[in-house]
XYZ file of C-alpha atoms in Angstrom:
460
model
C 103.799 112.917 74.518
C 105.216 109.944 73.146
C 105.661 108.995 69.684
C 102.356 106.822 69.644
C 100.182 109.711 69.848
C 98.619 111.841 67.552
C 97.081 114.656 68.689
C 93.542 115.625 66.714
C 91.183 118.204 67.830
C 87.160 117.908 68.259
C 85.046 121.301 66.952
C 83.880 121.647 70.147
C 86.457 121.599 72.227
C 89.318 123.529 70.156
C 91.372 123.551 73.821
C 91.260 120.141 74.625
C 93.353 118.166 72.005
C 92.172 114.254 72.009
C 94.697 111.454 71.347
C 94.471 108.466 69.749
C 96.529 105.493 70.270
C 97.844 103.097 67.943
C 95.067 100.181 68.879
C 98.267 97.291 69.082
C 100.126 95.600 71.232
C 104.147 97.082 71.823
C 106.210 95.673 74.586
C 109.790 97.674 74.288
C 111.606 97.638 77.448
C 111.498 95.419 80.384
C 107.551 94.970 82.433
C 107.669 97.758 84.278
C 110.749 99.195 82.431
C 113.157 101.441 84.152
C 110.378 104.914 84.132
C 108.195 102.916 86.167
C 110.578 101.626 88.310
C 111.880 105.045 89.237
C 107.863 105.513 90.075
C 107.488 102.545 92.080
C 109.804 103.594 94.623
C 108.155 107.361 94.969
C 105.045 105.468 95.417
C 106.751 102.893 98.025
C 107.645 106.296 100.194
C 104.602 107.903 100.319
C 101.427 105.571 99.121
C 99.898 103.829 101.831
C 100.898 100.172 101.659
C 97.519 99.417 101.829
C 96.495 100.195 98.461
C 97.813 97.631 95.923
C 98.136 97.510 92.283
C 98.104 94.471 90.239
C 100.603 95.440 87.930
C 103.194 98.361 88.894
C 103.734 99.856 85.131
C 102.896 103.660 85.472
C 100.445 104.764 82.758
C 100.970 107.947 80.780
C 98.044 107.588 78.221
C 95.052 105.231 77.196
C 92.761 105.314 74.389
C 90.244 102.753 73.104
C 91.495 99.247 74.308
C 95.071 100.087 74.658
C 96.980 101.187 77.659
C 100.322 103.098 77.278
C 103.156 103.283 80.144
C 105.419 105.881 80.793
C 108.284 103.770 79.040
C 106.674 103.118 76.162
C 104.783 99.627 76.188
C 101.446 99.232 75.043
C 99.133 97.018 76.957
C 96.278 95.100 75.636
C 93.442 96.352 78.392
C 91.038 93.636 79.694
C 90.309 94.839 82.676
C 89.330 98.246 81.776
C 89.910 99.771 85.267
C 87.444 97.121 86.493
C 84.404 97.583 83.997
C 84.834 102.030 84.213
C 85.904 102.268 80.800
C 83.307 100.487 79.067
C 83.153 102.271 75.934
C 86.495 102.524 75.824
C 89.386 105.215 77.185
C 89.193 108.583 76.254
C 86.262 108.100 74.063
C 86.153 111.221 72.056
C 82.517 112.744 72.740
C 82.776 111.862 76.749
C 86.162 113.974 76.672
C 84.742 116.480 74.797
C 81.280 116.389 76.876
C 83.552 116.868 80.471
C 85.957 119.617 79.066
C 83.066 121.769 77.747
C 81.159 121.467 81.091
C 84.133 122.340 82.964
C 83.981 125.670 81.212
C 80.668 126.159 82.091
C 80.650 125.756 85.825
C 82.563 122.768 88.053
C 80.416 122.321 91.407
C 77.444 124.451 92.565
C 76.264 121.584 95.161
C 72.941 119.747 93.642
C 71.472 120.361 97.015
C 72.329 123.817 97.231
C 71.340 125.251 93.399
C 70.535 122.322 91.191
C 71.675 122.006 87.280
C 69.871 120.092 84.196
C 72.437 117.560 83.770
C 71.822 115.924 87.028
C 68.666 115.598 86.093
C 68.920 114.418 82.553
C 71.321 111.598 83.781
C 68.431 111.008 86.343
C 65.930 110.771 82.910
C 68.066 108.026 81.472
C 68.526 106.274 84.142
C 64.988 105.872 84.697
C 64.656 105.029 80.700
C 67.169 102.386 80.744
C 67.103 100.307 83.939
C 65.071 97.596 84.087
C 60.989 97.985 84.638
C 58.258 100.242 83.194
C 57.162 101.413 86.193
C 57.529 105.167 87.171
C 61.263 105.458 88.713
C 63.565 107.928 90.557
C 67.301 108.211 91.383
C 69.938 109.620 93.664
C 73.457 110.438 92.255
C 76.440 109.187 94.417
C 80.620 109.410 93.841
C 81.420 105.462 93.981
C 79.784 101.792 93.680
C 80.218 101.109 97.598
C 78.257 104.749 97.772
C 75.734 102.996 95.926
C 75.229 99.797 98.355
C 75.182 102.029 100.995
C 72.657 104.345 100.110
C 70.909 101.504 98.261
C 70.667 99.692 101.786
C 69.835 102.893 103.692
C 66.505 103.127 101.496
C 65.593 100.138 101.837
C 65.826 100.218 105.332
C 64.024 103.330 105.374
C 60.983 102.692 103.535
C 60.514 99.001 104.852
C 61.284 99.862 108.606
C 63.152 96.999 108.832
C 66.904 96.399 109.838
C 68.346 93.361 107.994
C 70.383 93.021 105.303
C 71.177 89.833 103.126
C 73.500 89.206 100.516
C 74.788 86.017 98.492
C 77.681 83.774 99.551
C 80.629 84.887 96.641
C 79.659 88.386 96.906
C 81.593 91.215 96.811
C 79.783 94.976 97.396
C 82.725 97.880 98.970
C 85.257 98.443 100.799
C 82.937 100.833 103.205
C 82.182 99.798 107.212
C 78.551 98.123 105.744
C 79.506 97.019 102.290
C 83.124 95.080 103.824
C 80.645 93.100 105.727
C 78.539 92.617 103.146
C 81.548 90.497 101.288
C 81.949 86.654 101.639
C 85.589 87.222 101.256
C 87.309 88.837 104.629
C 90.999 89.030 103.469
C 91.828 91.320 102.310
C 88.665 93.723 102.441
C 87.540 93.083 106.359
C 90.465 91.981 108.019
C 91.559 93.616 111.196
C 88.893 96.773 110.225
C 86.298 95.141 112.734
C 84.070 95.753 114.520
C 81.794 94.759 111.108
C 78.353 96.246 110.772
C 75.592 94.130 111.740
C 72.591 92.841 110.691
C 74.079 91.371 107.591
C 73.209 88.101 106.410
C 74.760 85.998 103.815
C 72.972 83.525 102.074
C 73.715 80.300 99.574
C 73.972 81.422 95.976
C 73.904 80.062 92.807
C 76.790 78.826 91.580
C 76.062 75.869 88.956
C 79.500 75.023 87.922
C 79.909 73.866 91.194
C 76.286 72.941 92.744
C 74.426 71.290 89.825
C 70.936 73.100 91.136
C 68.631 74.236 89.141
C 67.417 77.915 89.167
C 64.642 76.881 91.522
C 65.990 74.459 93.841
C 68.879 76.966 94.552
C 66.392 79.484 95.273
C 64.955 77.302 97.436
C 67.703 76.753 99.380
C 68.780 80.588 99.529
C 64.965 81.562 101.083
C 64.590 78.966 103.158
C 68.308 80.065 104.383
C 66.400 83.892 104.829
C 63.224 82.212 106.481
C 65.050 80.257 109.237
C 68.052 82.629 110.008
C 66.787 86.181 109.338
C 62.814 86.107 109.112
C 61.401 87.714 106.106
C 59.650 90.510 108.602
C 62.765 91.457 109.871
C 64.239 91.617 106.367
C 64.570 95.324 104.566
C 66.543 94.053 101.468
C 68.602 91.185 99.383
C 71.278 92.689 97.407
C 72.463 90.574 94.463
C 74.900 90.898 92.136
C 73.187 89.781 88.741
C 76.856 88.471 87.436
C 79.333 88.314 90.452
C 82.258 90.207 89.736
C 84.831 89.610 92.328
C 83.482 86.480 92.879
C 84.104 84.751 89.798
C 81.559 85.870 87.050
C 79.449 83.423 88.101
C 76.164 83.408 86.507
C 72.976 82.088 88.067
C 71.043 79.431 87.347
C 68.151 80.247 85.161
C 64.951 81.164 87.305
C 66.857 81.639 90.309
C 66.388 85.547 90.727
C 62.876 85.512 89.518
C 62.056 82.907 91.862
C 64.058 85.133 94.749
C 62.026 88.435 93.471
C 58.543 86.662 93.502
C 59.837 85.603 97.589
C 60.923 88.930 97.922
C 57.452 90.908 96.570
C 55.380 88.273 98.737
C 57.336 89.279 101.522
C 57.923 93.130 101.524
C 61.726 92.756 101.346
C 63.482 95.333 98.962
C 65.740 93.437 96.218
C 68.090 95.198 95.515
C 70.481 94.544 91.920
C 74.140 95.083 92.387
C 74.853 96.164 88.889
C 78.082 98.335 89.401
C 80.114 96.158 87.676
C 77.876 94.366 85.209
C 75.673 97.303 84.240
C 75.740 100.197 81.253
C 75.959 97.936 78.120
C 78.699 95.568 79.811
C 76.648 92.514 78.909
C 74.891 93.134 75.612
C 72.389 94.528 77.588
C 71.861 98.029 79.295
C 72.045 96.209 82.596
C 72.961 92.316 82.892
C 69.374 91.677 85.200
C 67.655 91.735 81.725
C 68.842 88.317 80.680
C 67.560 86.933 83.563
C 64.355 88.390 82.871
C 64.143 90.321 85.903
C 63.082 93.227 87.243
C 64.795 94.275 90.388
C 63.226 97.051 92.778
C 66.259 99.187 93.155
C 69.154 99.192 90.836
C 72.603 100.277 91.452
C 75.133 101.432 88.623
C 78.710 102.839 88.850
C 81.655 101.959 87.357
C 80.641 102.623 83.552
C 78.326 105.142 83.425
C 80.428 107.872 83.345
C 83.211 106.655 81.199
C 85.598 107.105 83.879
C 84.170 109.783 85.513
C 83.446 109.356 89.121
C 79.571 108.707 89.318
C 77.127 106.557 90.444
C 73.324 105.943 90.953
C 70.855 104.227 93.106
C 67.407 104.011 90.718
C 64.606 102.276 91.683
C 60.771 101.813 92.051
C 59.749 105.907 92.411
C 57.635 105.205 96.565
C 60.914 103.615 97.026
C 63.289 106.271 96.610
C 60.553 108.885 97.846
C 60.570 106.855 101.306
C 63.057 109.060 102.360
C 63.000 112.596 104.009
C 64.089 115.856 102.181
C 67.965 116.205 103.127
C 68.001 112.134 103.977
C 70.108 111.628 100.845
C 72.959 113.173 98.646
C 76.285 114.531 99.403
C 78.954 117.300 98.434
C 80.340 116.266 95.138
C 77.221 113.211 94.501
C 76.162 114.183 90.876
C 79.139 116.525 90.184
C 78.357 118.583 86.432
C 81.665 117.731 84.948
C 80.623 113.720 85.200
C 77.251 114.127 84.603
C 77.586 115.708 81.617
C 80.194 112.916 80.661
C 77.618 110.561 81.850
C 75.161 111.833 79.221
C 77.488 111.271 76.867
C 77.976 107.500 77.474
C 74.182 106.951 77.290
C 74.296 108.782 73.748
C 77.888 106.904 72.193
C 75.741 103.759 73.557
C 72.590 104.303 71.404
C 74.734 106.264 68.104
C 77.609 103.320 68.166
C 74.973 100.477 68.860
C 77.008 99.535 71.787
C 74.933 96.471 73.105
C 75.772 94.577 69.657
C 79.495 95.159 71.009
C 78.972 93.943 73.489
C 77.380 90.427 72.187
C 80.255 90.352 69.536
C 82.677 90.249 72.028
C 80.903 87.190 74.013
C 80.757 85.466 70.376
C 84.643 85.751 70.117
C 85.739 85.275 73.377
C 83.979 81.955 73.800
C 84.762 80.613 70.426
C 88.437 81.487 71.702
C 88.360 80.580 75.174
C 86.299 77.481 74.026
C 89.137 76.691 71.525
C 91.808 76.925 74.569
C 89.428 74.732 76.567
C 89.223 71.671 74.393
C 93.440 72.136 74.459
C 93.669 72.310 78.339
C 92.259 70.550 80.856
C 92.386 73.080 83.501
C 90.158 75.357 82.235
C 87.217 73.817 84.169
C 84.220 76.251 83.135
C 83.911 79.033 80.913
C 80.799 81.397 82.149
C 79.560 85.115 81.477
C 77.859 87.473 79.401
C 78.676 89.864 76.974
C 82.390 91.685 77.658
C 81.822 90.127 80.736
C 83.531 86.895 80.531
C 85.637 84.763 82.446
C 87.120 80.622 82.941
C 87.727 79.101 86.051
C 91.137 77.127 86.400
C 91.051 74.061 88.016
C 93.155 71.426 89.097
C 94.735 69.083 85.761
C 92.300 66.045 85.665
C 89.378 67.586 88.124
C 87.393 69.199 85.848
C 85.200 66.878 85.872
C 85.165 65.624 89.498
C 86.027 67.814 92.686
C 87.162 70.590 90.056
C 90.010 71.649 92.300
C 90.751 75.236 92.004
C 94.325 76.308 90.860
C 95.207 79.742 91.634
C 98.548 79.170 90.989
C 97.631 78.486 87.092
C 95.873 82.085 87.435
C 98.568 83.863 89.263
C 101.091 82.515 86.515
C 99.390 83.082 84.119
C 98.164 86.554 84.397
C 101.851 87.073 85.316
C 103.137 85.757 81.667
C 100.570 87.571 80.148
C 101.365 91.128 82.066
C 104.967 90.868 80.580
C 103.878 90.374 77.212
C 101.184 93.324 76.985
C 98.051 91.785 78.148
C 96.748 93.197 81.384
C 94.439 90.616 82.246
C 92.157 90.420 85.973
C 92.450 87.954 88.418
C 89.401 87.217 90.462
C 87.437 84.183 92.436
C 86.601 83.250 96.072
C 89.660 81.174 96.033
C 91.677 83.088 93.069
C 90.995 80.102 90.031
C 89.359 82.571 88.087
C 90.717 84.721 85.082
C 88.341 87.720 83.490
C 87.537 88.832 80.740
C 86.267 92.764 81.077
C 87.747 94.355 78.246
C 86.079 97.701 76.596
C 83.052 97.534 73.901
C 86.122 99.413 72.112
C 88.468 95.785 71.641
C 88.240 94.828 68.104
C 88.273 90.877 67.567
C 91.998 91.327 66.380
C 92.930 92.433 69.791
C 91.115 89.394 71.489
C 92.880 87.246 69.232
C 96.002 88.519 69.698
C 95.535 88.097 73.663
C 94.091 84.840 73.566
C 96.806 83.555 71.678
C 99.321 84.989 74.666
C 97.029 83.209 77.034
C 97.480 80.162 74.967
C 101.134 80.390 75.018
C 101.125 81.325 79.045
C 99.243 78.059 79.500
C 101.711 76.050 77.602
C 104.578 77.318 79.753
C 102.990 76.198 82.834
């Protein structure tokens, strides 16, 4: 333990003390320092090469927006493992809620001898996606689970064998979901043969396009019409925000217009709301601003507070299409994240979580907005909620062929690392910085980042 903890204890769970973290930024040794250094190279001799860390400090404990390293430092987190932590780390009832079931029973197999919290995550799922139509779900381990499942319904109940997705996309690191990605390096390359039958079509990306929602939706069906055919199509699977992508937001209308195609046509579409989903956005799930209403809707990532979990939830003849035994898996709605599951829907609702969520837009763009009118690189500031992110461009371009400049992010995310802000690095052609901290950040912390960003910029 180090001296930045204090342990507490919850009623229920007199076993499982709960730490709390001094919510600040502390840099005290070198980034990494010399204890994650020493971990570095037992990693280097035994971890695959092929999985990669963005920043090699070894963590020792986390708690609402701050991350702690083995030597000490305390990281501002705005990347929250990705969008997993949403309500922040080691939220006290989730803890509580997966230690408690853990003394109850671990794994019986749902498909063996079912249990009640499988099904009550099942019952908010259906309450709180999108739609007011009668809905059903599956429980899966991981987001590229998700797709895949999400893809294999589809395919079932429309008989059909294509797949499309949007240019900018990112869905898995699976055999489908790698070739469901626009980027191939490094998620596809030299893994080939990729799947077929996938299909990627123009997107909306108005920073860069100028469309509006419709005429980009026109461009992305007549794309499906001419390349795929509609009756050959079983789903499109969109990513409301894009994550790896860039954040990008679509045009207004352009999914509605792409859901009315897809209705008219039989096509499943499918929302790709790992990333963007569970309160992220100031809404449950990010479709909702768009005011649309996806058939299928798949959430990871956040729902289980960083549990390993995840969902496919859609339109209930949907998910029935397939045949008893067709779907699940061994550890696919596991108790012990289930039950911490149930406790994320419930801190949601007590803590009014979605206002968080909007606060944090408010002070991130009056911030980022702030930094904009101060640098001309940052070309476009886009995103929703705790969900929010600036594209880096070129000094002078902003304005014309908005030339990306990855090596703006790359420094910059760099400069920030070694002063205590873990900040994510994302875009088709890395010129994007993101935002994705916890609902837990207070507007201190963003301030206190923001002005680190500021200063990273002004040592470019």
């Amino acid at each position: 333990m180090t001296d930045t903890m204090t342990p507490s204890t919850t009623p229920s769970t007199p076993a499982a003390p709960v730490y709390t973290v001094t919510q600040e930024r502390r840099i005290v040794t070198a980034v990494p320092g010399p204890k994650s250094a020493d971990l570095q190279k037992r990693r280097l001799a035994t971890v695959s090469g092929g999985v990669a860390s963005a920043l090699p400090v070894y963590i020792a404990q986390a708690n609402g927006a701050i991350l702690v390293d083995v030597d000490g430092n305390q990281f501002i987190d705005l990347g929250a493992g990705i969008g997993v932590t949403t309500i922040g780390h080691t939220e006290t009832s989730v803890v509580a809620a997966a230690v408690a079931q853990t003394q109850d029973f671990i794994h019986t197999l749902f498909t063996i001898t079912p249990y009640e919290e499988y099904v009550r995550v099942c019952e908010l799922l259906a309450e709180h996606t999108p739609g007011d139509f009668p809905k059903k779900s599956v429980l899966i381990n991981s987001g590229a689970e998700a797709v895949e499942n999400g893809v294999k319904i589809a395919r079932k109940y429309t008989g059909r064998r294509a797949v499309a997705v949007l240019d900018h996309a990112y869905h898995g690191r699976t055999v489908l979901t790698m070739a469901m990605n626009y980027k191939a390096m490094p998620y596809a390359t030299g893994y080939g043969p990729l799947a077929s039958d996938v299909y990627h079509a123009p997107s909306s990306y108005p920073y860069h396009d100028g469309l509006s929602g419709a005429d980009a939706a026109a461009r992305t069906i007549a794309y499906l019409e001419k390349v795929v055919g509609a009756s050959d199509l079983a789903c499109l699977v969109v990513e409301p925000i894009q994550g790896e992508g860039g954040f990008m937001v679509p045009a207004e209308g352009f999914f509605t217009a792409l859901q009315t195609w897809c209705t008219a046509n039989g096509v499943v579409m499918i929302a790709d709301e790992i990333q963007s989903g569970m309160a992220r956005t100031g809404k449950y799930y990010a479709s909702e601003h768009f005011g649309w209403t996806p058939d299928l809707v798949l959430t990871a990532k956040g729902i289980a507070g960083g549990m390993p979990l995840a969902a496919v939830t859609g339109r209930a003849e949907i998910m029935d299409g397939s045949q008893p035994g067709g779907l699940g898996g061994t550890f696919g709605g596991n108790p012990v994240s289930c039950a911490a599951a149930i406790a994320v829907f419930e801190s949601i609702e007590r803590n009014d979580l979605l206002a968080e969520g909007v606060r944090i837009e408010n002070t991130l763009r009056a911030g980022l907005g702030a930094l904009k009118d101060k640098y001309d690189i940052i070309g476009d500031i886009r995103g929703r909620g705790a969900m929010i992110a600036i594209e880096l461009v070129q000094p002078g371009t902003g304005d014309t062929t908005k030339a990306p400049n990855a090596a703006a992010v790359s420094s910059i995310a760099t400069y920030a690392a070694q002063h205590g802000v873990l900040l994510l690095t994302a875009g088709t052609y890395g010129n994007v910085l993101r935002f994705l901290p916890s609902l837990a950040v207070t507007d201190a912390l963003l301030a206190d980042a923001l002005a680190v960003i500021d200063d990273a910029i002004a040592a470019l």
